[in-house]
Amino acid sequence: MAFSLLPFSTHVVKGHSMQPFLDEGDRAVVFRWAYLFSKPKKGDVVVFEYNDGKEYVKRIAAVVNKTEFVVEGDNRSDSLKTPKIAKEQIIGKVVAKYS
Amino acid sequence: MMKMRGLVAAVLRKAEIVVKPTSAYAHCDIPCGIYETNSMTTAADTVYKMVEKILELKGMELEQRNSFVRMVHVKEEHAQKCKQELLILWTDYFKEEHLAKFPDLHTKVWKATKLCSQAKRMVDLKVAQQLKEAVAEIAQIFAATKK
């Protein structure tokens, strides 16, 4: 993602796939500078822009070839697909929440 | 991760008037494909239970009035949640092949969402029961598409 002048942004969570970590309607506070000097790692919860132009919140499940990240929801009871994303697609790391 | 509560959370909610938060989908249509019917079923059951409780309320003392307001609030909230869950399935999950198998699916979902609105507007056990049945029927269709 392009560099953001604002270090933080807030996002309303829509859907259930990050339960119990994030419930529908929770506000996720995202640190947009989290990966300026470090790399995303397994376990981080990130907001990213997917190929459909929408923003999603998921947890990094694996790092592939140091450049791609497999992301998935915490609520995986019915998980069908886990996409790979690039670092450039990551908007930031979820560091706090409120509801 | 830090969970902000109390004053901090309240201030952040107020700040949303100026800076609107964007949506981050934890919904699963593209990345995970997670769809379920438990949420809408629970919401419809809650609506029914609240209508039942409202009708059982007696007296107009402060305590009863407080309970009444709370029950109406919960009924309203869950009828809306039920509608949202139905619409998620309708717009994101159900596909052409499901429609071919269940040609009246559009009508069923449309009627069920209408019942959600009715359940909000009224305190009618019959409507709440119809909502439960409509939701159960859509849940059955959903289950059938998974086989």
PDB file of C-alpha atoms in Angstrom:
ATOM      1  CA  MET A   1       0.000   0.000   0.000  1.00  0.00           C
ATOM      2  CA  ALA A   2       1.056   3.593  -0.515  1.00  0.00           C
ATOM      3  CA  PHE A   3       2.638   5.278   2.493  1.00  0.00           C
ATOM      4  CA  SER A   4       0.054   6.876   4.727  1.00  0.00           C
ATOM      5  CA  LEU A   5       0.693  10.116   6.559  1.00  0.00           C
ATOM      6  CA  LEU A   6      -1.671   9.027   9.289  1.00  0.00           C
ATOM      7  CA  PRO A   7      -0.179   6.272  11.456  1.00  0.00           C
ATOM      8  CA  PHE A   8      -3.540   4.869  12.571  1.00  0.00           C
ATOM      9  CA  SER A   9      -6.888   4.146  11.014  1.00  0.00           C
ATOM     10  CA  THR A  10     -10.044   2.500  12.302  1.00  0.00           C
ATOM     11  CA  HIS A  11     -12.099  -0.147  10.544  1.00  0.00           C
ATOM     12  CA  VAL A  12     -15.516  -1.588  11.322  1.00  0.00           C
ATOM     13  CA  VAL A  13     -15.417  -5.373  11.320  1.00  0.00           C
ATOM     14  CA  LYS A  14     -18.052  -6.975   9.095  1.00  0.00           C
ATOM     15  CA  GLY A  15     -18.632 -10.687   9.412  1.00  0.00           C
ATOM     16  CA  HIS A  16     -17.727 -13.517  11.728  1.00  0.00           C
ATOM     17  CA  SER A  17     -14.591 -15.128  10.423  1.00  0.00           C
ATOM     18  CA  MET A  18     -12.324 -13.454  12.978  1.00  0.00           C
ATOM     19  CA  GLN A  19     -14.331 -14.537  16.004  1.00  0.00           C
ATOM     20  CA  PRO A  20     -13.550 -14.738  18.863  1.00  0.00           C
ATOM     21  CA  PHE A  21     -10.708 -12.245  18.311  1.00  0.00           C
ATOM     22  CA  LEU A  22     -12.938  -9.699  16.560  1.00  0.00           C
ATOM     23  CA  ASP A  23     -16.704  -9.716  16.588  1.00  0.00           C
ATOM     24  CA  GLU A  24     -18.980  -8.226  13.983  1.00  0.00           C
ATOM     25  CA  GLY A  25     -19.236  -4.478  14.606  1.00  0.00           C
ATOM     26  CA  ASP A  26     -15.978  -4.229  16.565  1.00  0.00           C
ATOM     27  CA  ARG A  27     -13.686  -1.382  15.630  1.00  0.00           C
ATOM     28  CA  ALA A  28     -10.168  -2.498  14.763  1.00  0.00           C
ATOM     29  CA  VAL A  29      -7.454   0.093  15.282  1.00  0.00           C
ATOM     30  CA  VAL A  30      -4.801  -0.419  12.624  1.00  0.00           C
ATOM     31  CA  PHE A  31      -1.189   0.770  12.857  1.00  0.00           C
ATOM     32  CA  ARG A  32      -0.392   1.637   9.271  1.00  0.00           C
ATOM     33  CA  TRP A  33       3.320   2.118   9.856  1.00  0.00           C
ATOM     34  CA  ALA A  34       3.774  -1.288  11.522  1.00  0.00           C
ATOM     35  CA  TYR A  35       5.649  -2.743   8.566  1.00  0.00           C
ATOM     36  CA  LEU A  36       7.750   0.229   7.532  1.00  0.00           C
ATOM     37  CA  PHE A  37      10.829  -1.230   9.163  1.00  0.00           C
ATOM     38  CA  SER A  38       9.754  -4.759   9.929  1.00  0.00           C
ATOM     39  CA  LYS A  39       8.113  -7.629   8.134  1.00  0.00           C
ATOM     40  CA  PRO A  40       4.685  -9.076   8.734  1.00  0.00           C
ATOM     41  CA  LYS A  41       4.960 -12.320  10.671  1.00  0.00           C
ATOM     42  CA  LYS A  42       2.842 -15.365  11.344  1.00  0.00           C
ATOM     43  CA  GLY A  43       0.137 -14.610  13.891  1.00  0.00           C
ATOM     44  CA  ASP A  44      -0.228 -10.916  13.041  1.00  0.00           C
ATOM     45  CA  VAL A  45      -3.785  -9.761  12.405  1.00  0.00           C
ATOM     46  CA  VAL A  46      -3.734  -7.460   9.405  1.00  0.00           C
ATOM     47  CA  VAL A  47      -6.106  -5.390   7.328  1.00  0.00           C
ATOM     48  CA  PHE A  48      -5.356  -5.748   3.633  1.00  0.00           C
ATOM     49  CA  GLU A  49      -6.827  -4.826   0.309  1.00  0.00           C
ATOM     50  CA  TYR A  50      -7.779  -7.889  -1.662  1.00  0.00           C
ATOM     51  CA  ASN A  51      -7.938  -8.262  -5.436  1.00  0.00           C
ATOM     52  CA  ASP A  52     -11.648  -7.402  -5.432  1.00  0.00           C
ATOM     53  CA  GLY A  53     -10.863  -3.913  -4.102  1.00  0.00           C
ATOM     54  CA  LYS A  54     -12.411  -4.600  -0.678  1.00  0.00           C
ATOM     55  CA  GLU A  55     -10.546  -4.418   2.608  1.00  0.00           C
ATOM     56  CA  TYR A  56     -10.391  -7.558   4.737  1.00  0.00           C
ATOM     57  CA  VAL A  57      -9.151  -8.373   8.206  1.00  0.00           C
ATOM     58  CA  LYS A  58      -7.448 -11.731   8.668  1.00  0.00           C
ATOM     59  CA  ARG A  59      -4.609 -13.408  10.546  1.00  0.00           C
ATOM     60  CA  ILE A  60      -1.350 -14.315   8.833  1.00  0.00           C
ATOM     61  CA  ALA A  61      -1.200 -18.106   8.951  1.00  0.00           C
ATOM     62  CA  ALA A  62       2.068 -18.583   7.075  1.00  0.00           C
ATOM     63  CA  VAL A  63       4.800 -16.731   5.259  1.00  0.00           C
ATOM     64  CA  VAL A  64       5.701 -18.091   1.820  1.00  0.00           C
ATOM     65  CA  ASN A  65       9.039 -17.293   0.164  1.00  0.00           C
ATOM     66  CA  LYS A  66       9.376 -14.279   2.504  1.00  0.00           C
ATOM     67  CA  THR A  67       7.191 -12.213   0.159  1.00  0.00           C
ATOM     68  CA  GLU A  68       3.757 -13.789   0.247  1.00  0.00           C
ATOM     69  CA  PHE A  69       1.448 -14.270   3.171  1.00  0.00           C
ATOM     70  CA  VAL A  70      -1.261 -16.855   3.619  1.00  0.00           C
ATOM     71  CA  VAL A  71      -4.113 -15.315   5.568  1.00  0.00           C
ATOM     72  CA  GLU A  72      -7.125 -16.915   7.167  1.00  0.00           C
ATOM     73  CA  GLY A  73      -9.904 -16.261   9.632  1.00  0.00           C
ATOM     74  CA  ASP A  74      -9.726 -17.465  13.216  1.00  0.00           C
ATOM     75  CA  ASN A  75     -13.190 -18.990  12.885  1.00  0.00           C
ATOM     76  CA  ARG A  76     -12.247 -21.678  10.406  1.00  0.00           C
ATOM     77  CA  SER A  77     -15.070 -24.162  10.972  1.00  0.00           C
ATOM     78  CA  ASP A  78     -16.233 -23.724   7.415  1.00  0.00           C
ATOM     79  CA  SER A  79     -13.161 -22.328   5.737  1.00  0.00           C
ATOM     80  CA  LEU A  80     -12.948 -23.060   2.048  1.00  0.00           C
ATOM     81  CA  LYS A  81     -10.070 -20.982   0.775  1.00  0.00           C
ATOM     82  CA  THR A  82      -7.068 -19.232   2.204  1.00  0.00           C
ATOM     83  CA  PRO A  83      -5.674 -16.662  -0.176  1.00  0.00           C
ATOM     84  CA  LYS A  84      -2.130 -15.407  -0.492  1.00  0.00           C
ATOM     85  CA  ILE A  85      -1.414 -11.714  -0.368  1.00  0.00           C
ATOM     86  CA  ALA A  86       1.669  -9.588  -0.947  1.00  0.00           C
ATOM     87  CA  LYS A  87       3.142  -7.140   1.554  1.00  0.00           C
ATOM     88  CA  GLU A  88       2.053  -4.286  -0.710  1.00  0.00           C
ATOM     89  CA  GLN A  89      -1.574  -5.263  -0.145  1.00  0.00           C
ATOM     90  CA  ILE A  90      -1.290  -4.954   3.638  1.00  0.00           C
ATOM     91  CA  ILE A  91      -2.703  -1.713   5.015  1.00  0.00           C
ATOM     92  CA  GLY A  92      -1.486  -2.285   8.546  1.00  0.00           C
ATOM     93  CA  LYS A  93      -1.510  -4.354  11.681  1.00  0.00           C
ATOM     94  CA  VAL A  94      -4.445  -4.506  14.098  1.00  0.00           C
ATOM     95  CA  VAL A  95      -3.108  -3.253  17.434  1.00  0.00           C
ATOM     96  CA  ALA A  96      -6.261  -2.476  19.401  1.00  0.00           C
ATOM     97  CA  LYS A  97     -10.003  -2.796  19.294  1.00  0.00           C
ATOM     98  CA  TYR A  98     -13.074  -1.172  20.783  1.00  0.00           C
ATOM     99  CA  SER A  99     -16.759  -1.690  20.359  1.00  0.00           C
TER     100      SER A  99
ATOM    101  CA  MET B   1      -3.852  -6.632  21.452  1.00  0.00           C
ATOM    102  CA  MET B   2      -5.242  -3.843  23.540  1.00  0.00           C
ATOM    103  CA  LYS B   3      -8.987  -3.657  24.120  1.00  0.00           C
ATOM    104  CA  MET B   4     -10.047  -0.073  24.679  1.00  0.00           C
ATOM    105  CA  ARG B   5     -12.915   0.419  27.081  1.00  0.00           C
ATOM    106  CA  GLY B   6     -14.772   3.146  28.909  1.00  0.00           C
ATOM    107  CA  LEU B   7     -13.855   6.732  28.220  1.00  0.00           C
ATOM    108  CA  VAL B   8     -11.245   5.970  25.549  1.00  0.00           C
ATOM    109  CA  ALA B   9     -13.705   3.846  23.571  1.00  0.00           C
ATOM    110  CA  ALA B  10     -16.406   6.502  24.001  1.00  0.00           C
ATOM    111  CA  VAL B  11     -14.080   9.242  22.733  1.00  0.00           C
ATOM    112  CA  LEU B  12     -13.096   7.111  19.740  1.00  0.00           C
ATOM    113  CA  ARG B  13     -16.768   6.471  18.946  1.00  0.00           C
ATOM    114  CA  LYS B  14     -17.405  10.229  19.047  1.00  0.00           C
ATOM    115  CA  ALA B  15     -14.430  10.792  16.769  1.00  0.00           C
ATOM    116  CA  GLU B  16     -16.125   8.570  14.184  1.00  0.00           C
ATOM    117  CA  ILE B  17     -18.499  11.451  13.480  1.00  0.00           C
ATOM    118  CA  VAL B  18     -15.511  13.316  12.011  1.00  0.00           C
ATOM    119  CA  VAL B  19     -13.421  10.434  10.681  1.00  0.00           C
ATOM    120  CA  LYS B  20     -15.632   7.585   9.557  1.00  0.00           C
ATOM    121  CA  PRO B  21     -14.064   4.135   9.917  1.00  0.00           C
ATOM    122  CA  THR B  22     -13.933   2.067   6.751  1.00  0.00           C
ATOM    123  CA  SER B  23     -15.245  -1.481   6.560  1.00  0.00           C
ATOM    124  CA  ALA B  24     -12.862  -4.391   6.975  1.00  0.00           C
ATOM    125  CA  TYR B  25     -14.528  -7.604   5.948  1.00  0.00           C
ATOM    126  CA  ALA B  26     -14.000 -10.529   8.227  1.00  0.00           C
ATOM    127  CA  HIS B  27     -16.706 -12.030   6.156  1.00  0.00           C
ATOM    128  CA  CYS B  28     -15.588 -14.903   4.163  1.00  0.00           C
ATOM    129  CA  ASP B  29     -17.002 -14.828   0.686  1.00  0.00           C
ATOM    130  CA  ILE B  30     -13.681 -14.273  -1.044  1.00  0.00           C
ATOM    131  CA  PRO B  31     -10.972 -15.306   1.393  1.00  0.00           C
ATOM    132  CA  CYS B  32     -12.524 -18.140   3.415  1.00  0.00           C
ATOM    133  CA  GLY B  33     -16.032 -18.995   2.299  1.00  0.00           C
ATOM    134  CA  ILE B  34     -17.394 -19.100   5.842  1.00  0.00           C
ATOM    135  CA  TYR B  35     -21.160 -19.021   5.864  1.00  0.00           C
ATOM    136  CA  GLU B  36     -23.414 -20.290   8.582  1.00  0.00           C
ATOM    137  CA  THR B  37     -27.049 -20.178   9.651  1.00  0.00           C
ATOM    138  CA  ASN B  38     -26.658 -20.377  13.433  1.00  0.00           C
ATOM    139  CA  SER B  39     -26.526 -16.596  13.831  1.00  0.00           C
ATOM    140  CA  MET B  40     -29.800 -15.931  12.021  1.00  0.00           C
ATOM    141  CA  THR B  41     -31.497 -18.850  13.784  1.00  0.00           C
ATOM    142  CA  THR B  42     -30.411 -17.582  17.192  1.00  0.00           C
ATOM    143  CA  ALA B  43     -31.506 -14.060  16.248  1.00  0.00           C
ATOM    144  CA  ALA B  44     -34.970 -15.280  15.170  1.00  0.00           C
ATOM    145  CA  ASP B  45     -35.291 -17.366  18.362  1.00  0.00           C
ATOM    146  CA  THR B  46     -34.344 -14.300  20.418  1.00  0.00           C
ATOM    147  CA  VAL B  47     -37.011 -12.210  18.681  1.00  0.00           C
ATOM    148  CA  TYR B  48     -39.604 -14.866  19.532  1.00  0.00           C
ATOM    149  CA  LYS B  49     -38.454 -15.058  23.144  1.00  0.00           C
ATOM    150  CA  MET B  50     -38.569 -11.272  23.542  1.00  0.00           C
ATOM    151  CA  VAL B  51     -42.106 -11.056  22.138  1.00  0.00           C
ATOM    152  CA  GLU B  52     -43.133 -13.796  24.547  1.00  0.00           C
ATOM    153  CA  LYS B  53     -41.562 -11.959  27.474  1.00  0.00           C
ATOM    154  CA  ILE B  54     -43.067  -8.607  26.476  1.00  0.00           C
ATOM    155  CA  LEU B  55     -46.525 -10.161  26.334  1.00  0.00           C
ATOM    156  CA  GLU B  56     -46.008 -11.717  29.763  1.00  0.00           C
ATOM    157  CA  LEU B  57     -45.073  -8.380  31.359  1.00  0.00           C
ATOM    158  CA  LYS B  58     -47.512  -7.132  33.943  1.00  0.00           C
ATOM    159  CA  GLY B  59     -47.733  -3.785  35.715  1.00  0.00           C
ATOM    160  CA  MET B  60     -46.269  -0.389  34.912  1.00  0.00           C
ATOM    161  CA  GLU B  61     -43.863  -0.003  37.779  1.00  0.00           C
ATOM    162  CA  LEU B  62     -40.400   1.357  37.094  1.00  0.00           C
ATOM    163  CA  GLU B  63     -38.899  -2.114  37.044  1.00  0.00           C
ATOM    164  CA  GLN B  64     -41.440  -3.391  34.502  1.00  0.00           C
ATOM    165  CA  ARG B  65     -41.030  -0.314  32.337  1.00  0.00           C
ATOM    166  CA  ASN B  66     -37.269  -0.790  32.397  1.00  0.00           C
ATOM    167  CA  SER B  67     -37.651  -4.461  31.433  1.00  0.00           C
ATOM    168  CA  PHE B  68     -40.078  -3.507  28.661  1.00  0.00           C
ATOM    169  CA  VAL B  69     -37.637  -1.041  27.103  1.00  0.00           C
ATOM    170  CA  ARG B  70     -34.797  -3.531  27.332  1.00  0.00           C
ATOM    171  CA  MET B  71     -36.850  -6.304  25.735  1.00  0.00           C
ATOM    172  CA  VAL B  72     -37.992  -4.075  22.890  1.00  0.00           C
ATOM    173  CA  HIS B  73     -34.386  -3.044  22.342  1.00  0.00           C
ATOM    174  CA  VAL B  74     -33.194  -6.659  22.182  1.00  0.00           C
ATOM    175  CA  LYS B  75     -36.085  -7.587  19.861  1.00  0.00           C
ATOM    176  CA  GLU B  76     -35.198  -4.695  17.553  1.00  0.00           C
ATOM    177  CA  GLU B  77     -31.501  -5.533  17.576  1.00  0.00           C
ATOM    178  CA  HIS B  78     -31.972  -9.229  16.823  1.00  0.00           C
ATOM    179  CA  ALA B  79     -34.593  -8.700  14.136  1.00  0.00           C
ATOM    180  CA  GLN B  80     -32.081  -6.437  12.392  1.00  0.00           C
ATOM    181  CA  LYS B  81     -29.282  -8.958  12.899  1.00  0.00           C
ATOM    182  CA  CYS B  82     -31.493 -11.699  11.468  1.00  0.00           C
ATOM    183  CA  LYS B  83     -32.174  -9.550   8.411  1.00  0.00           C
ATOM    184  CA  GLN B  84     -28.468  -8.868   7.928  1.00  0.00           C
ATOM    185  CA  GLU B  85     -27.589 -12.538   8.168  1.00  0.00           C
ATOM    186  CA  LEU B  86     -30.280 -13.445   5.653  1.00  0.00           C
ATOM    187  CA  LEU B  87     -29.053 -10.796   3.260  1.00  0.00           C
ATOM    188  CA  ILE B  88     -25.452 -11.998   3.552  1.00  0.00           C
ATOM    189  CA  LEU B  89     -26.519 -15.487   2.520  1.00  0.00           C
ATOM    190  CA  TRP B  90     -28.717 -14.126  -0.231  1.00  0.00           C
ATOM    191  CA  THR B  91     -26.227 -11.749  -1.777  1.00  0.00           C
ATOM    192  CA  ASP B  92     -22.960 -13.554  -1.097  1.00  0.00           C
ATOM    193  CA  TYR B  93     -23.577 -17.270  -0.695  1.00  0.00           C
ATOM    194  CA  PHE B  94     -26.493 -18.412  -2.834  1.00  0.00           C
ATOM    195  CA  LYS B  95     -25.554 -18.877  -6.466  1.00  0.00           C
ATOM    196  CA  GLU B  96     -27.304 -19.614  -9.759  1.00  0.00           C
ATOM    197  CA  GLU B  97     -26.999 -23.372  -9.253  1.00  0.00           C
ATOM    198  CA  HIS B  98     -28.799 -23.078  -5.902  1.00  0.00           C
ATOM    199  CA  LEU B  99     -31.580 -21.092  -7.548  1.00  0.00           C
ATOM    200  CA  ALA B 100     -31.972 -23.757 -10.191  1.00  0.00           C
ATOM    201  CA  LYS B 101     -32.489 -26.297  -7.437  1.00  0.00           C
ATOM    202  CA  PHE B 102     -34.651 -24.015  -5.259  1.00  0.00           C
ATOM    203  CA  PRO B 103     -36.497 -21.715  -7.696  1.00  0.00           C
ATOM    204  CA  ASP B 104     -38.506 -19.989  -4.965  1.00  0.00           C
ATOM    205  CA  LEU B 105     -35.393 -19.051  -2.997  1.00  0.00           C
ATOM    206  CA  HIS B 106     -35.639 -15.339  -3.855  1.00  0.00           C
ATOM    207  CA  THR B 107     -39.242 -15.205  -2.664  1.00  0.00           C
ATOM    208  CA  LYS B 108     -38.440 -17.106   0.518  1.00  0.00           C
ATOM    209  CA  VAL B 109     -35.551 -14.794   1.451  1.00  0.00           C
ATOM    210  CA  TRP B 110     -37.532 -11.708   0.516  1.00  0.00           C
ATOM    211  CA  LYS B 111     -40.477 -12.828   2.680  1.00  0.00           C
ATOM    212  CA  ALA B 112     -38.172 -13.696   5.570  1.00  0.00           C
ATOM    213  CA  THR B 113     -36.536 -10.251   5.504  1.00  0.00           C
ATOM    214  CA  LYS B 114     -40.003  -8.665   5.385  1.00  0.00           C
ATOM    215  CA  LEU B 115     -40.881 -10.686   8.493  1.00  0.00           C
ATOM    216  CA  CYS B 116     -37.790  -9.231  10.210  1.00  0.00           C
ATOM    217  CA  SER B 117     -39.168  -5.744   9.563  1.00  0.00           C
ATOM    218  CA  GLN B 118     -42.600  -6.775  10.771  1.00  0.00           C
ATOM    219  CA  ALA B 119     -41.111  -8.292  13.901  1.00  0.00           C
ATOM    220  CA  LYS B 120     -39.450  -4.964  14.636  1.00  0.00           C
ATOM    221  CA  ARG B 121     -42.620  -2.991  14.055  1.00  0.00           C
ATOM    222  CA  MET B 122     -44.987  -5.251  15.971  1.00  0.00           C
ATOM    223  CA  VAL B 123     -45.278  -7.280  19.150  1.00  0.00           C
ATOM    224  CA  ASP B 124     -46.955 -10.288  17.615  1.00  0.00           C
ATOM    225  CA  LEU B 125     -46.171 -13.857  18.557  1.00  0.00           C
ATOM    226  CA  LYS B 126     -47.610 -15.097  15.267  1.00  0.00           C
ATOM    227  CA  VAL B 127     -45.189 -12.941  13.279  1.00  0.00           C
ATOM    228  CA  ALA B 128     -42.280 -14.049  15.469  1.00  0.00           C
ATOM    229  CA  GLN B 129     -43.257 -17.682  14.884  1.00  0.00           C
ATOM    230  CA  GLN B 130     -43.495 -17.121  11.121  1.00  0.00           C
ATOM    231  CA  LEU B 131     -40.033 -15.567  11.210  1.00  0.00           C
ATOM    232  CA  LYS B 132     -38.616 -18.594  13.031  1.00  0.00           C
ATOM    233  CA  GLU B 133     -40.183 -20.927  10.469  1.00  0.00           C
ATOM    234  CA  ALA B 134     -39.005 -18.863   7.493  1.00  0.00           C
ATOM    235  CA  VAL B 135     -35.459 -18.768   8.849  1.00  0.00           C
ATOM    236  CA  ALA B 136     -35.510 -22.505   9.578  1.00  0.00           C
ATOM    237  CA  GLU B 137     -36.624 -23.179   6.017  1.00  0.00           C
ATOM    238  CA  ILE B 138     -33.762 -21.111   4.569  1.00  0.00           C
ATOM    239  CA  ALA B 139     -31.349 -22.836   6.942  1.00  0.00           C
ATOM    240  CA  GLN B 140     -32.567 -26.174   5.566  1.00  0.00           C
ATOM    241  CA  ILE B 141     -31.987 -24.985   1.995  1.00  0.00           C
ATOM    242  CA  PHE B 142     -28.518 -23.824   3.002  1.00  0.00           C
ATOM    243  CA  ALA B 143     -27.780 -27.237   4.542  1.00  0.00           C
ATOM    244  CA  ALA B 144     -29.058 -28.959   1.394  1.00  0.00           C
ATOM    245  CA  THR B 145     -26.655 -26.934  -0.780  1.00  0.00           C
ATOM    246  CA  LYS B 146     -23.778 -28.146   1.349  1.00  0.00           C
ATOM    247  CA  LYS B 147     -24.457 -31.820   0.602  1.00  0.00           C
TER     248      LYS B 147
END
